[in-house]
mmCIF file with all atom_site columns, C-alpha atoms in Angstrom:
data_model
loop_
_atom_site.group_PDB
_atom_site.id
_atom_site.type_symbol
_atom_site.label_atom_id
_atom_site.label_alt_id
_atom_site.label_comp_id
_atom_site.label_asym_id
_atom_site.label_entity_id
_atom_site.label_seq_id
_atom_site.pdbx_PDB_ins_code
_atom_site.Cartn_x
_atom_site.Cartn_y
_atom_site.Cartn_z
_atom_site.occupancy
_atom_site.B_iso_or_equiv
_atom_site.pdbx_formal_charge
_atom_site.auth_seq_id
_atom_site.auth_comp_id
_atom_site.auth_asym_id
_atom_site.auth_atom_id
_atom_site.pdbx_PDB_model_num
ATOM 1   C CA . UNK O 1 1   ? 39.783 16.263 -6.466 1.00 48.00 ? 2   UNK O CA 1
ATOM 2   C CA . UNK O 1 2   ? 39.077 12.249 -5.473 1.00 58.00 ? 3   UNK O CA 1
ATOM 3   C CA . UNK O 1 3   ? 36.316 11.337 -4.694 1.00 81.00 ? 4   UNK O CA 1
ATOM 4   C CA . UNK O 1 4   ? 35.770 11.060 -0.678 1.00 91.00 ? 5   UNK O CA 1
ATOM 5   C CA . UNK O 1 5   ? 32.488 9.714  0.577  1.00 93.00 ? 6   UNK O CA 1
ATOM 6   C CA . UNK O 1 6   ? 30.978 12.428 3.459  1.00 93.00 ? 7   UNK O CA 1
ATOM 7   C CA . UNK O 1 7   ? 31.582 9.724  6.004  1.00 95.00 ? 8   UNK O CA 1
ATOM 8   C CA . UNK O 1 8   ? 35.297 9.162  5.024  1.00 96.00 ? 9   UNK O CA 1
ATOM 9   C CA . UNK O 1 9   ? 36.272 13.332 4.950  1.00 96.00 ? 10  UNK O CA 1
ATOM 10  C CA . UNK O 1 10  ? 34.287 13.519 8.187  1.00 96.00 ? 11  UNK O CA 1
ATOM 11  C CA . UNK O 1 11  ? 36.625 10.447 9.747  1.00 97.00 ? 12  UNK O CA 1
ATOM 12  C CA . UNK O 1 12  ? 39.739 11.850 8.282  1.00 98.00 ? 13  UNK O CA 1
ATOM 13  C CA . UNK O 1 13  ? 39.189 15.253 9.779  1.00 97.00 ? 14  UNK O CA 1
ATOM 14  C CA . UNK O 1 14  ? 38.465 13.423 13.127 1.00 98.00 ? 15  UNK O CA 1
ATOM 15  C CA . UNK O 1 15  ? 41.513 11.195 12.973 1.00 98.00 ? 16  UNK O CA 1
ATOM 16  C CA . UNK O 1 16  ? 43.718 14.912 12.585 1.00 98.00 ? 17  UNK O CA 1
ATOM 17  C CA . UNK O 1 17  ? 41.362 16.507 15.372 1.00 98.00 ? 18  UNK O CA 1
ATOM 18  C CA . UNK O 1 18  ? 42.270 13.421 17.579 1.00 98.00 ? 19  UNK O CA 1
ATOM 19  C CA . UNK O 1 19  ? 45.972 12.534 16.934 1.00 98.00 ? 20  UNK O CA 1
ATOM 20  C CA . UNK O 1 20  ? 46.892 16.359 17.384 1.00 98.00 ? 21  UNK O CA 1
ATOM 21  C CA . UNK O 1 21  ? 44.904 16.050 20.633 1.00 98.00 ? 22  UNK O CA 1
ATOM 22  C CA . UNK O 1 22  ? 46.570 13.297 21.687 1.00 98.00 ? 23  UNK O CA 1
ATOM 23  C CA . UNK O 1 23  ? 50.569 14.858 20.834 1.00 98.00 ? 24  UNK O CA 1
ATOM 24  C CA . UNK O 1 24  ? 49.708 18.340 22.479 1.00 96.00 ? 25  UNK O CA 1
ATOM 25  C CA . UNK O 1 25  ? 48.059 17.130 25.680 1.00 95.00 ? 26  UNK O CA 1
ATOM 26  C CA . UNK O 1 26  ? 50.943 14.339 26.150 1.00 95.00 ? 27  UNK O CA 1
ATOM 27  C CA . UNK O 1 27  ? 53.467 16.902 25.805 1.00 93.00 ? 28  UNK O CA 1
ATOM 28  C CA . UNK O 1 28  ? 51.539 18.945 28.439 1.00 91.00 ? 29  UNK O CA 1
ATOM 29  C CA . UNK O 1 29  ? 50.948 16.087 30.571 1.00 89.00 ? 30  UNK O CA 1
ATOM 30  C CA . UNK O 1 30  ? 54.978 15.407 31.086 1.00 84.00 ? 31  UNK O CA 1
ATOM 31  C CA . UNK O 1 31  ? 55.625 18.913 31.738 1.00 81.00 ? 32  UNK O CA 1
ATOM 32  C CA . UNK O 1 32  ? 53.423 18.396 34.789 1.00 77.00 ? 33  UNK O CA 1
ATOM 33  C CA . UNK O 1 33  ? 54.022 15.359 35.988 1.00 70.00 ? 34  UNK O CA 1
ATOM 34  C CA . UNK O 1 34  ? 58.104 16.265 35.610 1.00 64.00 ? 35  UNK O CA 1
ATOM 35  C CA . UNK O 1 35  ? 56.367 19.209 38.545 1.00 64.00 ? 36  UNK O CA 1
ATOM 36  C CA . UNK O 1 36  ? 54.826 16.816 40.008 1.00 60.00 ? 37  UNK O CA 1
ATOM 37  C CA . UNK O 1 37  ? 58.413 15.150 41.166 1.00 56.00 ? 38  UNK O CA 1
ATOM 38  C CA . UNK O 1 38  ? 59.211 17.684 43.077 1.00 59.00 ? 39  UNK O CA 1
ATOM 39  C CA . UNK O 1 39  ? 56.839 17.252 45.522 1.00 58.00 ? 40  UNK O CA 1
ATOM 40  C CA . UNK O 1 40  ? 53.669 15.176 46.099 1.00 57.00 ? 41  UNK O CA 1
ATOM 41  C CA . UNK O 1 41  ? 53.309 11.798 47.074 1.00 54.00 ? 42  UNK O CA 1
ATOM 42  C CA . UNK O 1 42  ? 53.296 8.509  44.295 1.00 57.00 ? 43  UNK O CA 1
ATOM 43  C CA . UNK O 1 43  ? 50.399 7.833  44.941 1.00 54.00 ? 44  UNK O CA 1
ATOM 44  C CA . UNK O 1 44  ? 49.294 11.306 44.307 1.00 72.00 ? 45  UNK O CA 1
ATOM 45  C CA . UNK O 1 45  ? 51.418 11.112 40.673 1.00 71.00 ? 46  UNK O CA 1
ATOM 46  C CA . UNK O 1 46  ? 49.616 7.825  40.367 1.00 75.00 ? 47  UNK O CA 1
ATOM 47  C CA . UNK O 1 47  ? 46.150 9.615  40.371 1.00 81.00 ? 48  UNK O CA 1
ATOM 48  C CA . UNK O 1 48  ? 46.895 11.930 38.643 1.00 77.00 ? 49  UNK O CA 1
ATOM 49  C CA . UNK O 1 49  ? 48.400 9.740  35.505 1.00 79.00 ? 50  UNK O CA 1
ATOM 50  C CA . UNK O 1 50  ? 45.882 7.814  35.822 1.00 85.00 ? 51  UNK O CA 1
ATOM 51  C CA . UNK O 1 51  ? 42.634 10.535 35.540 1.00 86.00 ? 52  UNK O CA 1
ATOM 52  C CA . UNK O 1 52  ? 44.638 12.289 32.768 1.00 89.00 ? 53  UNK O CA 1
ATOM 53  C CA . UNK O 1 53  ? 45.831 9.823  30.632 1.00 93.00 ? 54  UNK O CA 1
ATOM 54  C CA . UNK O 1 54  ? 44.132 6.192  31.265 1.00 93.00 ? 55  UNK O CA 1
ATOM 55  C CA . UNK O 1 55  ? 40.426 6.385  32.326 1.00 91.00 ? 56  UNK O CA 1
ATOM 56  C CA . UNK O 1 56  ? 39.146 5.304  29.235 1.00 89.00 ? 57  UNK O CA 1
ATOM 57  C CA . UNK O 1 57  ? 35.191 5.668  30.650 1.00 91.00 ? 58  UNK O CA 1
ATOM 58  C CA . UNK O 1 58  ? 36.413 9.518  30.771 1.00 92.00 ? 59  UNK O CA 1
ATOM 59  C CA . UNK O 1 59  ? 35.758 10.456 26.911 1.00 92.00 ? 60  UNK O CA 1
ATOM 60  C CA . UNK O 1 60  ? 38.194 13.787 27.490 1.00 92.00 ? 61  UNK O CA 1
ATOM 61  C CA . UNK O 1 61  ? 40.989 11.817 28.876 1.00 95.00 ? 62  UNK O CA 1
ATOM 62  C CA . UNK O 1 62  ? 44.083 10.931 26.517 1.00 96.00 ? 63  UNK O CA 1
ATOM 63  C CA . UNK O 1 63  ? 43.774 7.133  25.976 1.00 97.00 ? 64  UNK O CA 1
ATOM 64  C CA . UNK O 1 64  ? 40.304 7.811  24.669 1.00 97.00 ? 65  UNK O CA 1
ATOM 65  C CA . UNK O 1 65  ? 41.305 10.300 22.770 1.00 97.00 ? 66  UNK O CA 1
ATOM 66  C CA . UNK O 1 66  ? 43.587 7.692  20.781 1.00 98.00 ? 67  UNK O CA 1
ATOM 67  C CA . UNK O 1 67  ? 41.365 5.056  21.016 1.00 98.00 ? 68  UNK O CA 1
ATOM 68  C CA . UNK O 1 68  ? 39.263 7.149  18.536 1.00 98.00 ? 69  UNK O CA 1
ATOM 69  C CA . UNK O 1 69  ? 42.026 8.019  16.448 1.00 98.00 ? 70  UNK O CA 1
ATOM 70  C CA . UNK O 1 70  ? 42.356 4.966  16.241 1.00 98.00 ? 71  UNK O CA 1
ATOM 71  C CA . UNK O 1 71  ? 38.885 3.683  15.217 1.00 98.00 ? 72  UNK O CA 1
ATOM 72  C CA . UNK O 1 72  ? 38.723 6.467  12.733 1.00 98.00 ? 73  UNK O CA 1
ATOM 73  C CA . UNK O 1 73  ? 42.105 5.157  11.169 1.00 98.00 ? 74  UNK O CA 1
ATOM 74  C CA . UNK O 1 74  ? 41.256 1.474  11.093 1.00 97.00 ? 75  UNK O CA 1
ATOM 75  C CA . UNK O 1 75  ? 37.971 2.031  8.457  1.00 97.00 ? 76  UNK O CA 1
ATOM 76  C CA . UNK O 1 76  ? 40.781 4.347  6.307  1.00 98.00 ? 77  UNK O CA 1
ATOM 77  C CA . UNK O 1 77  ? 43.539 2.098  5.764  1.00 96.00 ? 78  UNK O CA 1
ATOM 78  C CA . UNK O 1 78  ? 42.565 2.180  2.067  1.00 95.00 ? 79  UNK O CA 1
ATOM 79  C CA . UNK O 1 79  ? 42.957 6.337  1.525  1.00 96.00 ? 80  UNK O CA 1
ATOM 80  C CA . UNK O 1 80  ? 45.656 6.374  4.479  1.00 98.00 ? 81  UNK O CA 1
ATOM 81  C CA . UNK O 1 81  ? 47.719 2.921  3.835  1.00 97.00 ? 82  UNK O CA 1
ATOM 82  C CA . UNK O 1 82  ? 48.743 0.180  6.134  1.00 97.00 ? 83  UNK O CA 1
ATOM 83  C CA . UNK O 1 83  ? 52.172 1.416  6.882  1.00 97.00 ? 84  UNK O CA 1
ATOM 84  C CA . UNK O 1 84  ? 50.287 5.063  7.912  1.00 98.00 ? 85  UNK O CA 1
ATOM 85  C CA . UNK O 1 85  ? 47.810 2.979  10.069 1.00 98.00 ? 86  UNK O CA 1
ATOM 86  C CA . UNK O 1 86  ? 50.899 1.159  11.845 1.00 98.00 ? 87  UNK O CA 1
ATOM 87  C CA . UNK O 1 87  ? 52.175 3.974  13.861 1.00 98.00 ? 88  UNK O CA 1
ATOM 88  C CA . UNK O 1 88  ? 48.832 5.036  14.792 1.00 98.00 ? 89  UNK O CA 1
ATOM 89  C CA . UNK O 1 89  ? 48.504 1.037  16.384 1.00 98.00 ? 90  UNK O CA 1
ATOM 90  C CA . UNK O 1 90  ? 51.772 1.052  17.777 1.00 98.00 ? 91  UNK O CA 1
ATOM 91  C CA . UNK O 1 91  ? 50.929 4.725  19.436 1.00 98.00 ? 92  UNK O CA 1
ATOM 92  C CA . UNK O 1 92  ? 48.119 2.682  20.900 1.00 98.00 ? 93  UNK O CA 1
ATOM 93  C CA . UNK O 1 93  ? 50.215 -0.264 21.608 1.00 98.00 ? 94  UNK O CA 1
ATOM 94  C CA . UNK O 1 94  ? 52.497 1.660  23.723 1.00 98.00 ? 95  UNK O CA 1
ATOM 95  C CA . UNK O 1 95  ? 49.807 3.607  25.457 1.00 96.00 ? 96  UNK O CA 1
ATOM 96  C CA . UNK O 1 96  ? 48.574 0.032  26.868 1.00 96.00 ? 97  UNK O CA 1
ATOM 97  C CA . UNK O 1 97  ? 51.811 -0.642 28.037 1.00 96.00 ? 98  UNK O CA 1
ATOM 98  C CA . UNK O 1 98  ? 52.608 3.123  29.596 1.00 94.00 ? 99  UNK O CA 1
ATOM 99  C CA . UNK O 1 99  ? 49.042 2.160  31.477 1.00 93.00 ? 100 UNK O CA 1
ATOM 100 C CA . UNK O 1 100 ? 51.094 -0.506 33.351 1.00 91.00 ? 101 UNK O CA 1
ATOM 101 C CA . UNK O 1 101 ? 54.125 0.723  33.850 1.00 90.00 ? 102 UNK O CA 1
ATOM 102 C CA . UNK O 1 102 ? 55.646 1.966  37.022 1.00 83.00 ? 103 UNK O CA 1
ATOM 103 C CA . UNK O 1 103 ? 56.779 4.872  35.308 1.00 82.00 ? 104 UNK O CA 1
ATOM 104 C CA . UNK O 1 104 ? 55.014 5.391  32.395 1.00 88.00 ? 105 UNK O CA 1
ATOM 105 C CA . UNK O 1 105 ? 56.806 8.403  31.051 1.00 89.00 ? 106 UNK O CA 1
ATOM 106 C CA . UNK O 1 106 ? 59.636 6.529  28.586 1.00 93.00 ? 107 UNK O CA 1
ATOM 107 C CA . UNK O 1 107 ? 55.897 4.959  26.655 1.00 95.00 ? 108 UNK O CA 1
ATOM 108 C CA . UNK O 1 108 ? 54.485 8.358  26.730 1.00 95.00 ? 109 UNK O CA 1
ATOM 109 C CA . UNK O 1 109 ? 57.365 9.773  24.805 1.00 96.00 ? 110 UNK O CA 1
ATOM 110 C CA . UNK O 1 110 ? 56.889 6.528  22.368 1.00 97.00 ? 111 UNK O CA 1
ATOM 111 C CA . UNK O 1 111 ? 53.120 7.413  22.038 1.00 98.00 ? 112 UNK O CA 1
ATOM 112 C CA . UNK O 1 112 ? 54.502 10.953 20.801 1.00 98.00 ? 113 UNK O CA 1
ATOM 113 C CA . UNK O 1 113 ? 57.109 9.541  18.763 1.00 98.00 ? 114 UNK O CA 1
ATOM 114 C CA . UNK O 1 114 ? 54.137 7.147  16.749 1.00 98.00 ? 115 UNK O CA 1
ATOM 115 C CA . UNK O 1 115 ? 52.040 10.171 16.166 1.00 98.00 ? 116 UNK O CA 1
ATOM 116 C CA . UNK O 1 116 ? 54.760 12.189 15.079 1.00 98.00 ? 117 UNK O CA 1
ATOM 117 C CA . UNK O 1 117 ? 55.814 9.241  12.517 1.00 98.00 ? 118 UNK O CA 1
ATOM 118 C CA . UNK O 1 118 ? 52.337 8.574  11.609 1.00 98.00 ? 119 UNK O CA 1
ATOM 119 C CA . UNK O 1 119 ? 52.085 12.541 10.357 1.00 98.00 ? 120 UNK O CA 1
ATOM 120 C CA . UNK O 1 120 ? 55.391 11.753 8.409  1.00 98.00 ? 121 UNK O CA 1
ATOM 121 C CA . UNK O 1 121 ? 54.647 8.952  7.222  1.00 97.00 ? 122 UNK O CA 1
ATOM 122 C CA . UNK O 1 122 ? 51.271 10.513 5.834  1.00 97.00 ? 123 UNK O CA 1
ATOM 123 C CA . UNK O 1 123 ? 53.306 13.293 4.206  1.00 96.00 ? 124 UNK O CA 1
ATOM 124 C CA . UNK O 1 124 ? 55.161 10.406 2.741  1.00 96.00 ? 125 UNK O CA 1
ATOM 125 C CA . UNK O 1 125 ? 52.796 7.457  1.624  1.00 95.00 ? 126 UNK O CA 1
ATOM 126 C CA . UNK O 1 126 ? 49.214 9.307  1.068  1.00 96.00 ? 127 UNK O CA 1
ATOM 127 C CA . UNK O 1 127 ? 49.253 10.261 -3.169 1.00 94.00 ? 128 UNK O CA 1
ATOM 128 C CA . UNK O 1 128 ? 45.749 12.086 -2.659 1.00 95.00 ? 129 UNK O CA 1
ATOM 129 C CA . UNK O 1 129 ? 46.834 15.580 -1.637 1.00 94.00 ? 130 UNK O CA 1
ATOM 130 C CA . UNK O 1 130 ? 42.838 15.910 -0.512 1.00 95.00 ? 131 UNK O CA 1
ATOM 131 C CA . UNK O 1 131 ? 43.196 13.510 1.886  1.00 97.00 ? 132 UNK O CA 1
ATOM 132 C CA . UNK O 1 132 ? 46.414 14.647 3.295  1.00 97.00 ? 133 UNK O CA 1
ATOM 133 C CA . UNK O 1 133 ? 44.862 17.929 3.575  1.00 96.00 ? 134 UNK O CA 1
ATOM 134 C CA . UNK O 1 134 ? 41.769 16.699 5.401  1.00 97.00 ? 135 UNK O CA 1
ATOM 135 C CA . UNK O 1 135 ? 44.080 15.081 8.168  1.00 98.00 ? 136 UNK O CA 1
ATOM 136 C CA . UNK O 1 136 ? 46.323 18.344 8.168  1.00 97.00 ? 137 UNK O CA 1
ATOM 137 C CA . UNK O 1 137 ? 43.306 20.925 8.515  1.00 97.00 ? 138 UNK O CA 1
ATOM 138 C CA . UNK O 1 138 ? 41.540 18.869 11.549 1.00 98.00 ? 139 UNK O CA 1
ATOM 139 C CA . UNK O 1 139 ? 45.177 19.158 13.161 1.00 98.00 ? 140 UNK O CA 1
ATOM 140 C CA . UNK O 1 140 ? 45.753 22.275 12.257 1.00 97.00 ? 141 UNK O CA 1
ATOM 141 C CA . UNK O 1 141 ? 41.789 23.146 14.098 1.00 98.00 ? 142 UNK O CA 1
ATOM 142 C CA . UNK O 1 142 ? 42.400 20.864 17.033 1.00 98.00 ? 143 UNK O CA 1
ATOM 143 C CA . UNK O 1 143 ? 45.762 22.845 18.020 1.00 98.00 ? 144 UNK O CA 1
ATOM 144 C CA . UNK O 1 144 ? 44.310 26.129 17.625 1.00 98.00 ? 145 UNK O CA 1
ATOM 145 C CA . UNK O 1 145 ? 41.403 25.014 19.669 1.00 98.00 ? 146 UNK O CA 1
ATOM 146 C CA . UNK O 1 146 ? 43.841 23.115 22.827 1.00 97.00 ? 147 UNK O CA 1
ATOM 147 C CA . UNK O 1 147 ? 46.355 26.492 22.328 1.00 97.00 ? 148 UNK O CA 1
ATOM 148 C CA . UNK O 1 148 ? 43.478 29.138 23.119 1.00 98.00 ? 149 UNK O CA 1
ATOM 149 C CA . UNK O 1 149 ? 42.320 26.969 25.805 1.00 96.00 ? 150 UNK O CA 1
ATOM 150 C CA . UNK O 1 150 ? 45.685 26.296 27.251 1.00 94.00 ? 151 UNK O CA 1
ATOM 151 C CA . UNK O 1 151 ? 46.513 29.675 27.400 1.00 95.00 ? 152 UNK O CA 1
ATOM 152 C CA . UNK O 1 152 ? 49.092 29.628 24.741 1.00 95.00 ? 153 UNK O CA 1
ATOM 153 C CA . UNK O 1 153 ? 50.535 33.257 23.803 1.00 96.00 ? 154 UNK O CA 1
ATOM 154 C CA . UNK O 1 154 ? 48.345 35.202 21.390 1.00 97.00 ? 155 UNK O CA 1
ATOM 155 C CA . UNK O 1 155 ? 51.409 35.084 18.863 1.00 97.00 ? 156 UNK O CA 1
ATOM 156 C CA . UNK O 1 156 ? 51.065 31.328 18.542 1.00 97.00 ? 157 UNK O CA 1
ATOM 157 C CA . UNK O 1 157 ? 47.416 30.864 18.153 1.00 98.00 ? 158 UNK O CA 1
ATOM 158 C CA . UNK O 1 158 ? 48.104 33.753 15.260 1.00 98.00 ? 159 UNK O CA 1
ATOM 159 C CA . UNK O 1 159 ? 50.552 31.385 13.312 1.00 97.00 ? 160 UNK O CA 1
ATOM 160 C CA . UNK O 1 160 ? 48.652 28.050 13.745 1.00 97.00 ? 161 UNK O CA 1
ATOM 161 C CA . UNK O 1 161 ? 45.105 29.970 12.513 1.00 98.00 ? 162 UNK O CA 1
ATOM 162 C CA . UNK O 1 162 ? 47.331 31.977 9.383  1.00 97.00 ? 163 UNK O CA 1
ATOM 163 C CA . UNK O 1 163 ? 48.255 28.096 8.496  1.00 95.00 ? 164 UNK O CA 1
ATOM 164 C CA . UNK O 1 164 ? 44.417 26.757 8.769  1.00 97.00 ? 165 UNK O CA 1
ATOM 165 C CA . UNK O 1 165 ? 43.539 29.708 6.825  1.00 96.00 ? 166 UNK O CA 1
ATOM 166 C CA . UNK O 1 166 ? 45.896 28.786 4.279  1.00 92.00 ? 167 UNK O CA 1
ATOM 167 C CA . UNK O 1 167 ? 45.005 25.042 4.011  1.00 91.00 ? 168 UNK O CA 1
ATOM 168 C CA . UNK O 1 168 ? 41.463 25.028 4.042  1.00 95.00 ? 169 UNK O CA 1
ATOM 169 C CA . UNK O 1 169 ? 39.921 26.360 0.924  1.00 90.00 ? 170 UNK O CA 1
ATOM 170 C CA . UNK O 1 170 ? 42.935 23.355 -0.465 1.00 89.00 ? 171 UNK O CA 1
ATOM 171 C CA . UNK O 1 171 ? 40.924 20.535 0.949  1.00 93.00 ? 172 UNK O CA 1
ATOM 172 C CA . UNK O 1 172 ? 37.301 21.048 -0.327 1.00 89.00 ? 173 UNK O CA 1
ATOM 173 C CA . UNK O 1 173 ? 35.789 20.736 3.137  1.00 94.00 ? 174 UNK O CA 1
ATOM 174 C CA . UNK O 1 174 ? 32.725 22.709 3.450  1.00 93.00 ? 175 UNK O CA 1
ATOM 175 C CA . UNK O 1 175 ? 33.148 26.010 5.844  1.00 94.00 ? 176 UNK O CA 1
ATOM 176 C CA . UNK O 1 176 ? 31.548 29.232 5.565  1.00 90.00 ? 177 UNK O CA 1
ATOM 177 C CA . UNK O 1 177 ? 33.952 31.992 4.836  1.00 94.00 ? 178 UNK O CA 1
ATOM 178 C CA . UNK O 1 178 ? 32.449 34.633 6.550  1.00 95.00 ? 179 UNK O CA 1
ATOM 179 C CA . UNK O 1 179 ? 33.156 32.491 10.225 1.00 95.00 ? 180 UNK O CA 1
ATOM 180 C CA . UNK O 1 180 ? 36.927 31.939 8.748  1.00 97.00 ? 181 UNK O CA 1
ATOM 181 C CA . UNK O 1 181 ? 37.464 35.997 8.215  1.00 97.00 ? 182 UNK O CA 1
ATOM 182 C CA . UNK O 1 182 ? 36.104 36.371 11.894 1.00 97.00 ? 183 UNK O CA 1
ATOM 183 C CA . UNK O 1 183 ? 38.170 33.843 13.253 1.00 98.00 ? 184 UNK O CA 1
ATOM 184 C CA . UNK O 1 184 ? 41.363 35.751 11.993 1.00 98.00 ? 185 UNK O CA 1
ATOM 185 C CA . UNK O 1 185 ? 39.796 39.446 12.687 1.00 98.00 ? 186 UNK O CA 1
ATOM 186 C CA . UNK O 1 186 ? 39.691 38.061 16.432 1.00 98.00 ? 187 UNK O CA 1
ATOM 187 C CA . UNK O 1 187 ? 43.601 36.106 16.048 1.00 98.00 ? 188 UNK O CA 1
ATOM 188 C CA . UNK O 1 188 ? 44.359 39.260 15.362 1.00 97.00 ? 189 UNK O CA 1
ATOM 189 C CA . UNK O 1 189 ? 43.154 40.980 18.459 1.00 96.00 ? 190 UNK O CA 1
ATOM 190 C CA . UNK O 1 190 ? 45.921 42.133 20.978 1.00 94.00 ? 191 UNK O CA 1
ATOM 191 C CA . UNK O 1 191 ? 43.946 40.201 23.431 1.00 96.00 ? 192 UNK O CA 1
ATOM 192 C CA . UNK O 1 192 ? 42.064 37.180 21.778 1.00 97.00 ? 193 UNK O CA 1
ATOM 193 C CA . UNK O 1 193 ? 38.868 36.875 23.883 1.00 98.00 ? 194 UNK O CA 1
ATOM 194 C CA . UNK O 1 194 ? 39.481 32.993 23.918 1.00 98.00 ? 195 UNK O CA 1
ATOM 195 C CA . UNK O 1 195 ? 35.525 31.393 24.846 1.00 97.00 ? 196 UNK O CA 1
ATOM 196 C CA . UNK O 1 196 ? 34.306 33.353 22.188 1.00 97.00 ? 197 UNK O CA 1
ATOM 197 C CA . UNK O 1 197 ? 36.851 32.449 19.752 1.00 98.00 ? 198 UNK O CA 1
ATOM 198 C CA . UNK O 1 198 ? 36.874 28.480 20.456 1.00 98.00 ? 199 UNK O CA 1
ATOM 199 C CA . UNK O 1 199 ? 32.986 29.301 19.710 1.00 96.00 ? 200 UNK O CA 1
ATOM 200 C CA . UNK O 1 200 ? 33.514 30.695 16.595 1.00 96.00 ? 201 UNK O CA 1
ATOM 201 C CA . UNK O 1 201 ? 36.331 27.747 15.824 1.00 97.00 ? 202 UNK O CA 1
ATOM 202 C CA . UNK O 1 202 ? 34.053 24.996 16.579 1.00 96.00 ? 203 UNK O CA 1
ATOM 203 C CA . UNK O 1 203 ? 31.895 26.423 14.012 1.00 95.00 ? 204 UNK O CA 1
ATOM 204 C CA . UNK O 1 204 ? 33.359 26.912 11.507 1.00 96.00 ? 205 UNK O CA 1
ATOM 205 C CA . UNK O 1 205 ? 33.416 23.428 9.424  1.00 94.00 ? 206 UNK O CA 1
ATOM 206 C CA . UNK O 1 206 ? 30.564 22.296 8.402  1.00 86.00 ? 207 UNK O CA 1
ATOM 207 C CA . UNK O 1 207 ? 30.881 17.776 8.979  1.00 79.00 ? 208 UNK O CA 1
#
């Protein structure tokens, strides 16, 4: 396995955590605001767009959520690559420019498309299967985590934990096994009791 400072595998968990974060609550922000055309003023669309996605003093909203994927992928660009770190700055590049646009929806799509080329592209370009693992099992974690508290079906949240349960004992991330087994006794659960799982989620690396 390389050789990954703490700091580093704590960053490149953070920088899957936060790009997944940023792809799944875009994609659930247009299926809204396509609602929202329906009925509703602009100015209430405006509002809301703006709360959700731009208000970067809001630390939950989307743009901040970037912004840190961001940071974290800026101090990685030697175990990531600068071609890997491009579509993560033009994600943010076109977020800036969705901010200011009078429909901001065609750059939202383009802030999906980045991430989804910067995850390719990672596949692609990153040699050290460690580190592509790292980046994988934070975005594997983050979409289990926005799924259960989304209210995704139970069958879904079942697939994306099998796949973290798969991946992590690959990456050499500390966890404590007993929390993973948990975690997939309550997947399993006809009805997942969701706060207590995202509990038991949350807990379960050790960074």
């Amino acid at each position: 396995m390389s050789a990954l400072s703490f700091e580093n595998i704590n960053k490149l968990y953070w920088l899957g955590r936060y790009s997944e974060r940023v792809f799944t609550s875009l994609k659930a922000f247009a299926e809204k605001f396509d609602a929202m055309l329906s009925y509703g003023s602009h100015e209430s669309r405006a509002e809301f767009a703006q709360r959700i996605c731009f208000d970067k003093s809001d630390q939950s909203s989307i743009y901040s959520g970037l912004l840190k994927a961001y940071d974290n992928a800026i101090v990685l660009r030697d175990e990531i690559g600068s071609e890997t770190f491009s579509y993560v700055q033009l994600a943010l590049y076109e977020m800036s420019r969705a901010e200011k646009a009078v429909a901001p929806l065609l750059h939202l799509q383009k802030v999906i498309d980045n991430i989804v080329a910067f995850w390719g592209m990672a596949d692609d370009i990153i040699e050290d299967e460690r580190v592509r693992g790292i980046i994988k099992l934070g975005k594997r974690i983050e979409r289990i985590d926005l799924f259960a508290r989304m209210g995704a079906p139970e069958n879904d949240i079942r697939r994306e934990v099998r796949r973290m349960s798969y991946r992590i004992a690959k990456t050499g991330v500390r966890y404590e096994p007993e929390k993973l087994s948990e975690i997939n006794s309550m997947a399993n659960e006809s009805v997942i009791n969701r706060p207590e799982f995202i509990n038991k989620l949350e807990a379960l690396i050790e960074i």
